[in-house]
Amino acid sequence: MRSITTAACAAVACLAMALPAAAEKLSLTEISRYLNSFQTASGAFTQINDDGTISQGRIMIKRPGRVRFEYQPPEDMLVVSNGDTVGIIDGKSNEGPQGYPLNRTPLSIILARNVDLTRARMVTGHSSDGKTTTVRAQDPEHPEYGNIELIFTASPTELRQWVINDSAGAKTTVILGDLKTGVRLGNDSFVIPGLGGVSRSNR
């Protein structure tokens, strides 16, 4: 009986060692450090829109302030931030490019020159499910602009997903593939067609 009990205990111990350990909740300081650790990044993304439709494409990030979403067919759309303005170019629309101030969108929080999630009233939620850490952040001066939920994995710290809840009540989820950081991206990638203008955040 003792040998059976010993063997059972050994099997349980081996199984426990084989299971992935629960990840600790990442601190706001660590997440801010990670977001500030790179200026450029690119990779694939999958977007779940508010109406449930799904889009895919490639994202390019050049902090501060610049991001480019290139959508794959059948979508005929491009979304570009030049550092000041977010331009939406819909090839299926008869209207020209639509522009919105970047600082009125929750995405501006992670595109800032210096991300500091420890700032008072910026973070309204900070939790972990044992595998990922989720942070919900907003502009502390203008919570009416909406918020962004950021989802990270640890070891190493990586941004995997975000959910934007905008001022109109719409919800957009972006699931990231493996982001490659430190890539070379020219400023011409962040000019808004039809609106022009290179980011003034270089100043």
mmCIF file of C-alpha atoms in Angstrom:
data_model
loop_
_atom_site.group_PDB
_atom_site.id
_atom_site.type_symbol
_atom_site.label_atom_id
_atom_site.label_comp_id
_atom_site.label_asym_id
_atom_site.label_seq_id
_atom_site.Cartn_x
_atom_site.Cartn_y
_atom_site.Cartn_z
ATOM 1 C CA MET A 1 0.000 0.000 0.000
ATOM 2 C CA ARG A 2 2.819 2.351 0.873
ATOM 3 C CA SER A 3 4.518 1.799 -2.507
ATOM 4 C CA ILE A 4 1.257 2.519 -4.334
ATOM 5 C CA THR A 5 0.737 5.702 -2.329
ATOM 6 C CA THR A 6 4.310 6.770 -3.016
ATOM 7 C CA ALA A 7 3.911 6.136 -6.739
ATOM 8 C CA ALA A 8 0.639 8.058 -6.816
ATOM 9 C CA CYS A 9 2.213 11.014 -5.064
ATOM 10 C CA ALA A 10 5.109 10.952 -7.500
ATOM 11 C CA ALA A 11 2.710 10.918 -10.464
ATOM 12 C CA VAL A 12 0.785 13.884 -9.081
ATOM 13 C CA ALA A 13 4.036 15.759 -8.519
ATOM 14 C CA CYS A 14 5.150 15.099 -12.095
ATOM 15 C CA LEU A 15 1.766 16.253 -13.431
ATOM 16 C CA ALA A 16 1.944 19.437 -11.385
ATOM 17 C CA MET A 17 5.408 20.136 -12.752
ATOM 18 C CA ALA A 18 4.146 19.632 -16.310
ATOM 19 C CA LEU A 19 1.278 22.096 -15.962
ATOM 20 C CA PRO A 20 2.039 25.749 -16.751
ATOM 21 C CA ALA A 21 2.370 27.882 -13.657
ATOM 22 C CA ALA A 22 -0.180 30.597 -13.117
ATOM 23 C CA ALA A 23 1.190 33.922 -14.263
ATOM 24 C CA GLU A 24 1.473 36.703 -11.724
ATOM 25 C CA LYS A 25 -0.489 39.870 -12.319
ATOM 26 C CA LEU A 26 1.772 42.325 -14.114
ATOM 27 C CA SER A 27 2.234 45.628 -12.308
ATOM 28 C CA LEU A 28 1.269 48.924 -13.909
ATOM 29 C CA THR A 29 4.912 49.939 -13.710
ATOM 30 C CA GLU A 30 6.005 46.839 -15.644
ATOM 31 C CA ILE A 31 3.320 47.322 -18.295
ATOM 32 C CA SER A 32 4.292 50.987 -18.726
ATOM 33 C CA ARG A 33 7.953 49.936 -19.003
ATOM 34 C CA TYR A 34 7.078 47.418 -21.708
ATOM 35 C CA LEU A 35 5.043 49.895 -23.765
ATOM 36 C CA ASN A 36 7.855 52.437 -23.512
ATOM 37 C CA SER A 37 10.497 49.855 -24.450
ATOM 38 C CA PHE A 38 9.803 50.052 -28.173
ATOM 39 C CA GLN A 39 9.137 52.829 -30.648
ATOM 40 C CA THR A 40 8.141 50.730 -33.642
ATOM 41 C CA ALA A 41 6.284 47.454 -34.123
ATOM 42 C CA SER A 42 4.381 45.588 -36.806
ATOM 43 C CA GLY A 43 2.381 42.403 -37.125
ATOM 44 C CA ALA A 44 -0.911 40.817 -38.132
ATOM 45 C CA PHE A 45 -4.206 41.590 -36.440
ATOM 46 C CA THR A 46 -7.757 40.319 -36.327
ATOM 47 C CA GLN A 47 -10.488 42.839 -35.572
ATOM 48 C CA ILE A 48 -13.915 42.015 -34.176
ATOM 49 C CA ASN A 49 -16.216 44.905 -34.936
ATOM 50 C CA ASP A 50 -19.139 46.137 -32.865
ATOM 51 C CA ASP A 51 -21.630 44.439 -35.215
ATOM 52 C CA GLY A 52 -19.851 41.095 -34.870
ATOM 53 C CA THR A 53 -18.146 41.148 -38.263
ATOM 54 C CA ILE A 54 -14.483 40.185 -38.462
ATOM 55 C CA SER A 55 -11.700 41.937 -40.348
ATOM 56 C CA GLN A 56 -8.031 41.071 -40.722
ATOM 57 C CA GLY A 57 -4.929 42.919 -41.755
ATOM 58 C CA ARG A 58 -1.540 44.286 -40.763
ATOM 59 C CA ILE A 59 -0.759 46.888 -38.148
ATOM 60 C CA MET A 60 2.219 49.229 -38.007
ATOM 61 C CA ILE A 61 3.006 51.289 -34.908
ATOM 62 C CA LYS A 62 5.468 54.128 -34.638
ATOM 63 C CA ARG A 63 5.322 55.877 -31.294
ATOM 64 C CA PRO A 64 4.594 58.550 -30.440
ATOM 65 C CA GLY A 65 1.209 58.936 -32.008
ATOM 66 C CA ARG A 66 1.389 56.960 -35.224
ATOM 67 C CA VAL A 67 -0.369 53.779 -36.223
ATOM 68 C CA ARG A 68 -1.528 52.259 -39.515
ATOM 69 C CA PHE A 69 -4.163 49.545 -39.982
ATOM 70 C CA GLU A 70 -4.072 47.973 -43.453
ATOM 71 C CA TYR A 71 -7.149 45.790 -43.996
ATOM 72 C CA GLN A 72 -7.167 42.717 -46.208
ATOM 73 C CA PRO A 73 -9.779 42.177 -48.953
ATOM 74 C CA PRO A 74 -12.744 42.056 -49.118
ATOM 75 C CA GLU A 75 -12.325 45.124 -46.883
ATOM 76 C CA ASP A 76 -11.318 48.251 -48.754
ATOM 77 C CA MET A 77 -10.302 50.347 -45.801
ATOM 78 C CA LEU A 78 -7.271 52.053 -44.316
ATOM 79 C CA VAL A 79 -6.984 53.668 -40.891
ATOM 80 C CA VAL A 80 -3.966 55.888 -40.245
ATOM 81 C CA SER A 81 -2.906 58.145 -37.396
ATOM 82 C CA ASN A 82 -0.257 60.710 -38.288
ATOM 83 C CA GLY A 83 0.347 61.702 -34.687
ATOM 84 C CA ASP A 84 -2.382 64.327 -34.500
ATOM 85 C CA THR A 85 -5.296 63.000 -36.539
ATOM 86 C CA VAL A 86 -6.822 59.574 -37.108
ATOM 87 C CA GLY A 87 -7.888 59.252 -40.730
ATOM 88 C CA ILE A 88 -10.399 56.660 -41.916
ATOM 89 C CA ILE A 89 -10.357 55.952 -45.639
ATOM 90 C CA ASP A 90 -13.237 53.736 -46.766
ATOM 91 C CA GLY A 91 -12.897 52.772 -50.417
ATOM 92 C CA LYS A 92 -16.547 51.695 -50.551
ATOM 93 C CA SER A 93 -17.806 55.097 -49.429
ATOM 94 C CA ASN A 94 -18.515 58.047 -51.689
ATOM 95 C CA GLU A 95 -17.281 60.377 -48.966
ATOM 96 C CA GLY A 96 -13.663 61.395 -48.672
ATOM 97 C CA PRO A 97 -11.322 60.571 -45.779
ATOM 98 C CA GLN A 98 -12.786 61.197 -42.346
ATOM 99 C CA GLY A 99 -10.487 62.693 -39.723
ATOM 100 C CA TYR A 100 -10.734 62.690 -35.927
ATOM 101 C CA PRO A 101 -8.359 64.102 -33.276
ATOM 102 C CA LEU A 102 -6.119 61.348 -31.935
ATOM 103 C CA ASN A 103 -6.252 62.755 -28.414
ATOM 104 C CA ARG A 104 -10.012 62.143 -28.358
ATOM 105 C CA THR A 105 -9.557 58.391 -28.873
ATOM 106 C CA PRO A 106 -8.541 55.839 -26.203
ATOM 107 C CA LEU A 107 -5.809 54.540 -28.530
ATOM 108 C CA SER A 108 -3.826 57.691 -27.776
ATOM 109 C CA ILE A 109 -3.062 56.270 -24.317
ATOM 110 C CA ILE A 110 -0.700 53.574 -25.618
ATOM 111 C CA LEU A 111 0.639 55.738 -28.451
ATOM 112 C CA ALA A 112 1.816 58.464 -26.057
ATOM 113 C CA ARG A 113 5.457 59.502 -26.021
ATOM 114 C CA ASN A 114 5.681 58.383 -22.397
ATOM 115 C CA VAL A 115 3.108 55.859 -21.211
ATOM 116 C CA ASP A 116 2.491 56.114 -17.464
ATOM 117 C CA LEU A 117 -0.360 53.903 -16.309
ATOM 118 C CA THR A 118 0.348 54.813 -12.679
ATOM 119 C CA ARG A 119 -1.028 58.298 -13.327
ATOM 120 C CA ALA A 120 -3.920 59.141 -11.030
ATOM 121 C CA ARG A 121 -7.382 58.167 -12.330
ATOM 122 C CA MET A 122 -5.979 56.749 -15.579
ATOM 123 C CA VAL A 123 -6.480 53.073 -14.739
ATOM 124 C CA THR A 124 -10.004 52.059 -13.737
ATOM 125 C CA GLY A 125 -9.459 48.301 -13.797
ATOM 126 C CA HIS A 126 -6.462 46.014 -13.188
ATOM 127 C CA SER A 127 -6.969 42.253 -12.942
ATOM 128 C CA SER A 128 -5.533 38.841 -13.791
ATOM 129 C CA ASP A 129 -7.153 35.520 -14.664
ATOM 130 C CA GLY A 130 -3.981 33.586 -13.903
ATOM 131 C CA LYS A 131 -2.852 33.603 -17.529
ATOM 132 C CA THR A 132 -3.193 37.209 -18.636
ATOM 133 C CA THR A 133 -3.296 40.666 -17.081
ATOM 134 C CA THR A 134 -6.023 43.093 -18.138
ATOM 135 C CA VAL A 135 -5.796 46.849 -17.660
ATOM 136 C CA ARG A 136 -8.658 49.238 -18.410
ATOM 137 C CA ALA A 137 -7.426 52.792 -18.955
ATOM 138 C CA GLN A 138 -8.902 56.169 -19.867
ATOM 139 C CA ASP A 139 -7.868 59.773 -20.249
ATOM 140 C CA PRO A 140 -8.197 60.947 -16.626
ATOM 141 C CA GLU A 141 -9.102 64.447 -17.794
ATOM 142 C CA HIS A 142 -11.683 63.258 -20.329
ATOM 143 C CA PRO A 143 -13.266 59.918 -19.366
ATOM 144 C CA GLU A 144 -16.074 60.749 -21.782
ATOM 145 C CA TYR A 145 -13.712 59.899 -24.657
ATOM 146 C CA GLY A 146 -14.082 56.199 -23.797
ATOM 147 C CA ASN A 147 -11.578 53.637 -22.568
ATOM 148 C CA ILE A 148 -9.230 50.925 -23.733
ATOM 149 C CA GLU A 149 -8.828 47.455 -22.217
ATOM 150 C CA LEU A 150 -5.317 46.071 -22.713
ATOM 151 C CA ILE A 151 -4.557 42.378 -22.332
ATOM 152 C CA PHE A 152 -0.984 41.206 -21.693
ATOM 153 C CA THR A 153 0.835 37.933 -21.217
ATOM 154 C CA ALA A 154 3.931 37.614 -19.053
ATOM 155 C CA SER A 155 7.411 36.035 -19.308
ATOM 156 C CA PRO A 156 8.109 37.997 -21.442
ATOM 157 C CA THR A 157 5.587 40.809 -21.147
ATOM 158 C CA GLU A 158 3.689 41.177 -24.440
ATOM 159 C CA LEU A 159 0.572 43.002 -25.594
ATOM 160 C CA ARG A 160 -1.873 40.470 -27.042
ATOM 161 C CA GLN A 161 -5.177 42.242 -27.419
ATOM 162 C CA TRP A 162 -7.062 45.445 -26.810
ATOM 163 C CA VAL A 163 -10.697 46.432 -26.694
ATOM 164 C CA ILE A 164 -11.721 50.019 -27.424
ATOM 165 C CA ASN A 165 -14.979 51.224 -25.907
ATOM 166 C CA ASP A 166 -15.501 54.551 -27.648
ATOM 167 C CA SER A 167 -17.521 57.621 -26.730
ATOM 168 C CA ALA A 168 -20.429 56.461 -28.897
ATOM 169 C CA GLY A 169 -20.724 53.178 -27.001
ATOM 170 C CA ALA A 170 -19.242 51.023 -29.772
ATOM 171 C CA LYS A 171 -16.857 48.189 -28.904
ATOM 172 C CA THR A 172 -13.958 47.144 -31.156
ATOM 173 C CA THR A 173 -11.626 44.261 -30.302
ATOM 174 C CA VAL A 174 -8.179 43.939 -31.872
ATOM 175 C CA ILE A 175 -6.345 40.627 -31.429
ATOM 176 C CA LEU A 176 -2.665 40.881 -32.241
ATOM 177 C CA GLY A 177 -0.389 38.312 -33.788
ATOM 178 C CA ASP A 178 3.219 38.272 -32.665
ATOM 179 C CA LEU A 179 4.331 41.884 -32.777
ATOM 180 C CA LYS A 180 7.813 42.364 -34.152
ATOM 181 C CA THR A 181 9.378 45.366 -32.453
ATOM 182 C CA GLY A 182 12.256 47.572 -33.527
ATOM 183 C CA VAL A 183 11.323 47.430 -37.229
ATOM 184 C CA ARG A 184 12.172 50.223 -39.661
ATOM 185 C CA LEU A 185 9.093 52.233 -40.582
ATOM 186 C CA GLY A 186 9.219 55.398 -42.646
ATOM 187 C CA ASN A 187 7.074 58.418 -41.827
ATOM 188 C CA ASP A 188 5.469 58.179 -45.273
ATOM 189 C CA SER A 189 3.505 55.162 -44.017
ATOM 190 C CA PHE A 190 1.672 57.469 -41.634
ATOM 191 C CA VAL A 191 0.513 60.139 -44.045
ATOM 192 C CA ILE A 192 -3.280 60.167 -44.362
ATOM 193 C CA PRO A 193 -4.242 59.913 -48.054
ATOM 194 C CA GLY A 194 -6.369 62.869 -49.029
ATOM 195 C CA LEU A 195 -5.513 64.769 -45.876
ATOM 196 C CA GLY A 196 -1.713 64.703 -45.989
ATOM 197 C CA GLY A 197 0.443 65.852 -43.130
ATOM 198 C CA VAL A 198 3.311 64.054 -41.480
ATOM 199 C CA SER A 199 3.145 63.624 -37.726
ATOM 200 C CA ARG A 200 4.046 66.746 -35.783
ATOM 201 C CA SER A 201 4.851 64.547 -32.771
ATOM 202 C CA ASN A 202 8.442 64.326 -34.050
ATOM 203 C CA ARG A 203 9.078 67.800 -32.729
#
